[in-house]
Every structure is written in structure tokens, then in C-alpha cells.
JSON list of C-alpha atoms in Angstrom, two decimals:
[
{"chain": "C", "resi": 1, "resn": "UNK", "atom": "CA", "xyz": [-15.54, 89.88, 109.94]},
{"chain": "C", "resi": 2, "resn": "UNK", "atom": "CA", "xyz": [-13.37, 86.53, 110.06]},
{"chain": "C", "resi": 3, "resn": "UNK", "atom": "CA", "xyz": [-16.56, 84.60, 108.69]},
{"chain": "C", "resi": 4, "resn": "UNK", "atom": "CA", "xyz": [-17.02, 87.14, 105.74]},
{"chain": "C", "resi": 5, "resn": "UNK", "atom": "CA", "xyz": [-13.32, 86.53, 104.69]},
{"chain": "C", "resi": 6, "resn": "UNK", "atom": "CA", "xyz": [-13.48, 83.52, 104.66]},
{"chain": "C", "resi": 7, "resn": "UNK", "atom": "CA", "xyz": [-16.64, 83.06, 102.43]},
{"chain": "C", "resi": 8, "resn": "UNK", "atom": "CA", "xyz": [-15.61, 85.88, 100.07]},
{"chain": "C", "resi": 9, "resn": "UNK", "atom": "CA", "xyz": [-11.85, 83.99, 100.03]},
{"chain": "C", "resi": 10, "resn": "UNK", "atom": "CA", "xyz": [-13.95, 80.45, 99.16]},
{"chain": "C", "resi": 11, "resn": "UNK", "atom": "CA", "xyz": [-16.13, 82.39, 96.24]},
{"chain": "C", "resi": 12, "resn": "UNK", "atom": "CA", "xyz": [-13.16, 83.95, 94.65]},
{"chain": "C", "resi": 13, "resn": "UNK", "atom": "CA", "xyz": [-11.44, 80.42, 94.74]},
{"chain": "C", "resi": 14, "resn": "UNK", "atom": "CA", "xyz": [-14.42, 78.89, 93.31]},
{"chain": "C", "resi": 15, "resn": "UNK", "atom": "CA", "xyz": [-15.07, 81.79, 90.52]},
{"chain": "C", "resi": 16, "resn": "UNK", "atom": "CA", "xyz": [-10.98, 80.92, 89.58]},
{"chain": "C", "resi": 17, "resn": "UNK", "atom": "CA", "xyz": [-12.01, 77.66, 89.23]},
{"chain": "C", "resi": 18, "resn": "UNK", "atom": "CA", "xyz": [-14.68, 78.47, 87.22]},
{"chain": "C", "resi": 19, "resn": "UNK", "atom": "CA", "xyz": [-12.36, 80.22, 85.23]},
{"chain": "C", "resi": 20, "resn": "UNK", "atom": "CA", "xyz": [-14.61, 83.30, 86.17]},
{"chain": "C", "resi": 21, "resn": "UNK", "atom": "CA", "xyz": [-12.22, 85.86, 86.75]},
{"chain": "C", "resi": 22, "resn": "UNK", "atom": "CA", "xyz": [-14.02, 88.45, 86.13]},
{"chain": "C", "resi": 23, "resn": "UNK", "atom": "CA", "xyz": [-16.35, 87.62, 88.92]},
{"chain": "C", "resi": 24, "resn": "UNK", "atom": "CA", "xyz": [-13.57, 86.66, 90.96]},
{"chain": "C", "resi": 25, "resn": "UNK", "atom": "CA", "xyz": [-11.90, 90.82, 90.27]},
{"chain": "C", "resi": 26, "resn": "UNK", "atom": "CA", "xyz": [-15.69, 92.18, 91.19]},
{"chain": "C", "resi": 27, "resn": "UNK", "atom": "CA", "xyz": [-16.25, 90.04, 94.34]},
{"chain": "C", "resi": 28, "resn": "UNK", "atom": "CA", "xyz": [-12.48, 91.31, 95.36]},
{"chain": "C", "resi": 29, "resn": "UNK", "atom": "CA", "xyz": [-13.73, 94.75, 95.01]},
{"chain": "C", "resi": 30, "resn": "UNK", "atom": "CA", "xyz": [-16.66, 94.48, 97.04]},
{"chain": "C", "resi": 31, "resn": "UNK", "atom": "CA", "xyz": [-14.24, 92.69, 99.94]},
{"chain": "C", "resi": 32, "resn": "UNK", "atom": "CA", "xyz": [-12.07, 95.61, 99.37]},
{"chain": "C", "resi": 33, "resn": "UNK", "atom": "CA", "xyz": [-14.56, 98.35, 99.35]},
{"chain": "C", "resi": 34, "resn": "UNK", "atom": "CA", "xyz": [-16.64, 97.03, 102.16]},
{"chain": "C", "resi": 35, "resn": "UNK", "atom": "CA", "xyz": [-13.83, 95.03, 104.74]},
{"chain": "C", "resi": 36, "resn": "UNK", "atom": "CA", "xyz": [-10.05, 95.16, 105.49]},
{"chain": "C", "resi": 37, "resn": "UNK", "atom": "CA", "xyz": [-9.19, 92.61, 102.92]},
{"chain": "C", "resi": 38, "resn": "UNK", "atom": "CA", "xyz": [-6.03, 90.11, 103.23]},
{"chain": "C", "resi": 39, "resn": "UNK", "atom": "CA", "xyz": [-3.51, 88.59, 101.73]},
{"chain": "C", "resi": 40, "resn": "UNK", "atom": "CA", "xyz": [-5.51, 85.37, 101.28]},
{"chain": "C", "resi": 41, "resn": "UNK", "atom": "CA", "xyz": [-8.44, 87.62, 99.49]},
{"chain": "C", "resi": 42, "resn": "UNK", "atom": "CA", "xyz": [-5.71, 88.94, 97.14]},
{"chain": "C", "resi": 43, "resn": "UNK", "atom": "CA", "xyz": [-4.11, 85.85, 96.34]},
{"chain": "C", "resi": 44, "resn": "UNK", "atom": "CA", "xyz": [-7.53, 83.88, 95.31]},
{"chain": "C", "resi": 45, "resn": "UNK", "atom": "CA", "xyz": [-8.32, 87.28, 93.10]},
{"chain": "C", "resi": 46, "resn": "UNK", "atom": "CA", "xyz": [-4.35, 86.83, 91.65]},
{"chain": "C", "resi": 47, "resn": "UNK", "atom": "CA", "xyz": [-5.23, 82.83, 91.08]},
{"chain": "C", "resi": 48, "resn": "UNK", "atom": "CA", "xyz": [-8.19, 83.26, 89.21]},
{"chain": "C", "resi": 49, "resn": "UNK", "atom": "CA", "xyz": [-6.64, 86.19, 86.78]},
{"chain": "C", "resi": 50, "resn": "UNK", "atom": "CA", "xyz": [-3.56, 83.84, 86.61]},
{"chain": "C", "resi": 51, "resn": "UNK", "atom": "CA", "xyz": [-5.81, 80.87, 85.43]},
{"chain": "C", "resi": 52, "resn": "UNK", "atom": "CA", "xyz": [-7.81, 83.07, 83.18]},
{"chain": "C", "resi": 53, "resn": "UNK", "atom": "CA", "xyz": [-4.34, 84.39, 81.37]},
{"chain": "C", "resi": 54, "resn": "UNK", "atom": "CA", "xyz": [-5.08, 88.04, 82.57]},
{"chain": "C", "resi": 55, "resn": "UNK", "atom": "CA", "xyz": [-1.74, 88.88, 83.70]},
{"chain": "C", "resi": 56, "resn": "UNK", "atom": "CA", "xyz": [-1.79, 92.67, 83.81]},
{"chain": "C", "resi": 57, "resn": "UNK", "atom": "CA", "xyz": [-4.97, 92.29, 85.63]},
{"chain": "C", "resi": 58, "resn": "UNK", "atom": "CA", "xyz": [-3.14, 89.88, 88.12]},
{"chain": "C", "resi": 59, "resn": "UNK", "atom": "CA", "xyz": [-0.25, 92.46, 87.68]},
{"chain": "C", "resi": 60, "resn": "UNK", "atom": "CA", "xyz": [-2.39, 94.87, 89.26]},
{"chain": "C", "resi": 61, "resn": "UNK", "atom": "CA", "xyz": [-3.85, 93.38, 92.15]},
{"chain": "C", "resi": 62, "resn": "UNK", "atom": "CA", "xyz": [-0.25, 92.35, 93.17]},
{"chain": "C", "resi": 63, "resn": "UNK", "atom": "CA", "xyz": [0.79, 95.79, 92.95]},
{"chain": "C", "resi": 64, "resn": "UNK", "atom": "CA", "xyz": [-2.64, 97.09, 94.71]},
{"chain": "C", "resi": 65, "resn": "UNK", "atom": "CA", "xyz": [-1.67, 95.18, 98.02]},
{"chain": "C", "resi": 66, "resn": "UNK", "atom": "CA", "xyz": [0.33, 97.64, 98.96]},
{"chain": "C", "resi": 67, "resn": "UNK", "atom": "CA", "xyz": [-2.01, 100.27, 98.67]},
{"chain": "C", "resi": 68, "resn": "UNK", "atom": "CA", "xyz": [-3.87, 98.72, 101.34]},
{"chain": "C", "resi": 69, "resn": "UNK", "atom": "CA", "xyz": [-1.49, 97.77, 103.29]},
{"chain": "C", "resi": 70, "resn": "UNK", "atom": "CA", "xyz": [-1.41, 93.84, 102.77]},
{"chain": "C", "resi": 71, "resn": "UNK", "atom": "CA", "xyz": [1.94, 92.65, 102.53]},
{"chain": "C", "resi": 72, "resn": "UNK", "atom": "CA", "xyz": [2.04, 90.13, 99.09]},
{"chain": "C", "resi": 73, "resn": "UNK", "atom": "CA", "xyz": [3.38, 86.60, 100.60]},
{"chain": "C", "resi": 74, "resn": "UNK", "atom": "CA", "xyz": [5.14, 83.66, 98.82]},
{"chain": "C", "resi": 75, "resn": "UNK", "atom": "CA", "xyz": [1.48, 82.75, 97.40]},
{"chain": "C", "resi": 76, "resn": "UNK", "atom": "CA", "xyz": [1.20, 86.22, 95.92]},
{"chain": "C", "resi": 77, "resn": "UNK", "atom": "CA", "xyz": [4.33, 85.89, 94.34]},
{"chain": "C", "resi": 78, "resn": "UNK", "atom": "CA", "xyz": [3.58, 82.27, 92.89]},
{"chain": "C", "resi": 79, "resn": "UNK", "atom": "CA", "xyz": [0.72, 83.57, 91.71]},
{"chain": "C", "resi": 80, "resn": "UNK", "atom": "CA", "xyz": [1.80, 86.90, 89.78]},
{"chain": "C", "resi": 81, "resn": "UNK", "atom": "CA", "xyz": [4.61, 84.93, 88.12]},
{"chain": "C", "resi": 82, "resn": "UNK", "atom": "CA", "xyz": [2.17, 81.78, 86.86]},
{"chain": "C", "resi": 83, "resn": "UNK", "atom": "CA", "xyz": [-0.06, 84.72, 85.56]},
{"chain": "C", "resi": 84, "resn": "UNK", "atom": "CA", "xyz": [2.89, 86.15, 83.34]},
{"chain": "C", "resi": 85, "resn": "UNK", "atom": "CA", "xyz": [4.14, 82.98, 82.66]},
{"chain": "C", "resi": 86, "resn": "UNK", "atom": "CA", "xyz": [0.95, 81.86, 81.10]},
{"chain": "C", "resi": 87, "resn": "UNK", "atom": "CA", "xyz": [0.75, 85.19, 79.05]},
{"chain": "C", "resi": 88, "resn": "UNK", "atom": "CA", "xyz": [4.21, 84.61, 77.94]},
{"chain": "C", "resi": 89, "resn": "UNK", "atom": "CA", "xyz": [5.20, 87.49, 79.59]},
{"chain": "C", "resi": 90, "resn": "UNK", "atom": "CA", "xyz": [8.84, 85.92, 80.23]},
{"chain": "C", "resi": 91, "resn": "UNK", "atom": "CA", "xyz": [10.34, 89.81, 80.55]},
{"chain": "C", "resi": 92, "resn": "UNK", "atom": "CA", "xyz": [7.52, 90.82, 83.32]},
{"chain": "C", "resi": 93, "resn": "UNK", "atom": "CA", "xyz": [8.37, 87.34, 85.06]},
{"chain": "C", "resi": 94, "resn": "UNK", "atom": "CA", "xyz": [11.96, 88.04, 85.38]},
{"chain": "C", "resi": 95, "resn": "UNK", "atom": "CA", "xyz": [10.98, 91.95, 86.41]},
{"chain": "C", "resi": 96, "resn": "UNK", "atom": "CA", "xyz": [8.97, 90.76, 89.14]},
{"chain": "C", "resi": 97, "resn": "UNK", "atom": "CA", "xyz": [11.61, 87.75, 90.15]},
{"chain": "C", "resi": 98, "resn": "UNK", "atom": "CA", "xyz": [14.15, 90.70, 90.57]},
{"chain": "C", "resi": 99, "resn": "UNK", "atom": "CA", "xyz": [12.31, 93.02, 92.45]},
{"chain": "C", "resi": 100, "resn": "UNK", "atom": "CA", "xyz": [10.75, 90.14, 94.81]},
{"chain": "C", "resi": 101, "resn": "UNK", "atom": "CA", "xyz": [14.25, 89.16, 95.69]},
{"chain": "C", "resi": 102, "resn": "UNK", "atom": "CA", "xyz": [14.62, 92.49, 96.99]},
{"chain": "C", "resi": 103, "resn": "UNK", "atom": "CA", "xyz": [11.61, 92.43, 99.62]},
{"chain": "C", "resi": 104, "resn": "UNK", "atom": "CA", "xyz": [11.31, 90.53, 102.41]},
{"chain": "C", "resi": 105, "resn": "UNK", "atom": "CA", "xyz": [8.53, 88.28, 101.96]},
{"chain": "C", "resi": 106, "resn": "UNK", "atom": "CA", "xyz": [7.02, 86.05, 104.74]},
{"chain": "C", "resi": 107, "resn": "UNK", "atom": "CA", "xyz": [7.31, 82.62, 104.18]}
]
């Protein structure tokens, strides 16, 4: 199961770099759908929509961690906020900067 992470986390990272984020949101779903996905799944599927200026998409996945119980980390958060601050999204940035300050987040 450990393996499978990690080779779905290294294709999502490589789809971001591809700017492929598209590919990057299916492969996520398939992790999701067919494993207990992590926080390290979530955050390469947050990275590529962040890169690819898809911040409600990004948006969403950050949100969707909770549904499935994966607590968003310091990466996540990174991540979320570099998606809305490439979108210009300065009021969503400072929404999710508030509400992040309220959760404990693992370092």
C-alpha cells in the first residue's frame, strides 16, 4: 500500500510539473477511490492545480481532506495560498490565512 503511495505521490508531482493538472486531479481520484490517500497525495494534487492557476480546484481538494480524514499540513496550506495567490485571489488568500490560524496544523 506504502509502494502505491508513493508512485501515485511521484506521478502527481510529475503531472504538476508537467503542468498537467488535470491528470494530476484524475490520478488523485483514482488514489482516493481505490486507497486511504494522505496528506502527501493531497498536497502533490494541490501543487499541480496551484501551478496550473486552478485555484478553486486547489480550493477544493484542500477542503476535501477533511472529508477523508487527512489532516491538511503546513504543505497543504503553502500550497492552497500559492494557488490563490497566482489567481489573484488576494480575498480567498487572506480567508484561508484566517481560518488556518485557527487550526492546529502539524508542523
Amino acid at each position: 500500500l506504502e509502494a502505491n503511495l508513493i508512485i501515485f505521490s511521484a506521478a502527481i508531482s510529475a503531472c504538476e510539473k508537467g503542468n498537467a493538472w488535470q491528470h494530476a486531479i484524475h490520478l488523485l481520484s483514482q488514489v482516493v477511490l481505490a486507497m486511504q490517500a494522505d496528506e502527501i497525495i493531497f498536497n502533490a494534487g494541490i501543487s499541480a492545480c496551484a501551478k496550473g492557476s486552478q485555484w478553486m480546484q486547489a480550493l477544493q481538494l484542500f477542503i476535501s481532506m477533511e472529508d477523508f480524514r487527512v489532516v491538511p499540513d503546513v504543505i497543504s496550506c503553502n500550497s492552497v495560498s500559492s494557488a490563490c495567490e497566482r489567481s489573484q485571489q488576494w480575498q480567498m488568500a487572506l480567508c484561508l490565512l484566517f481560518d488556518i490560524g485557527r487550526r492546529e496544523l502539524d508542523a
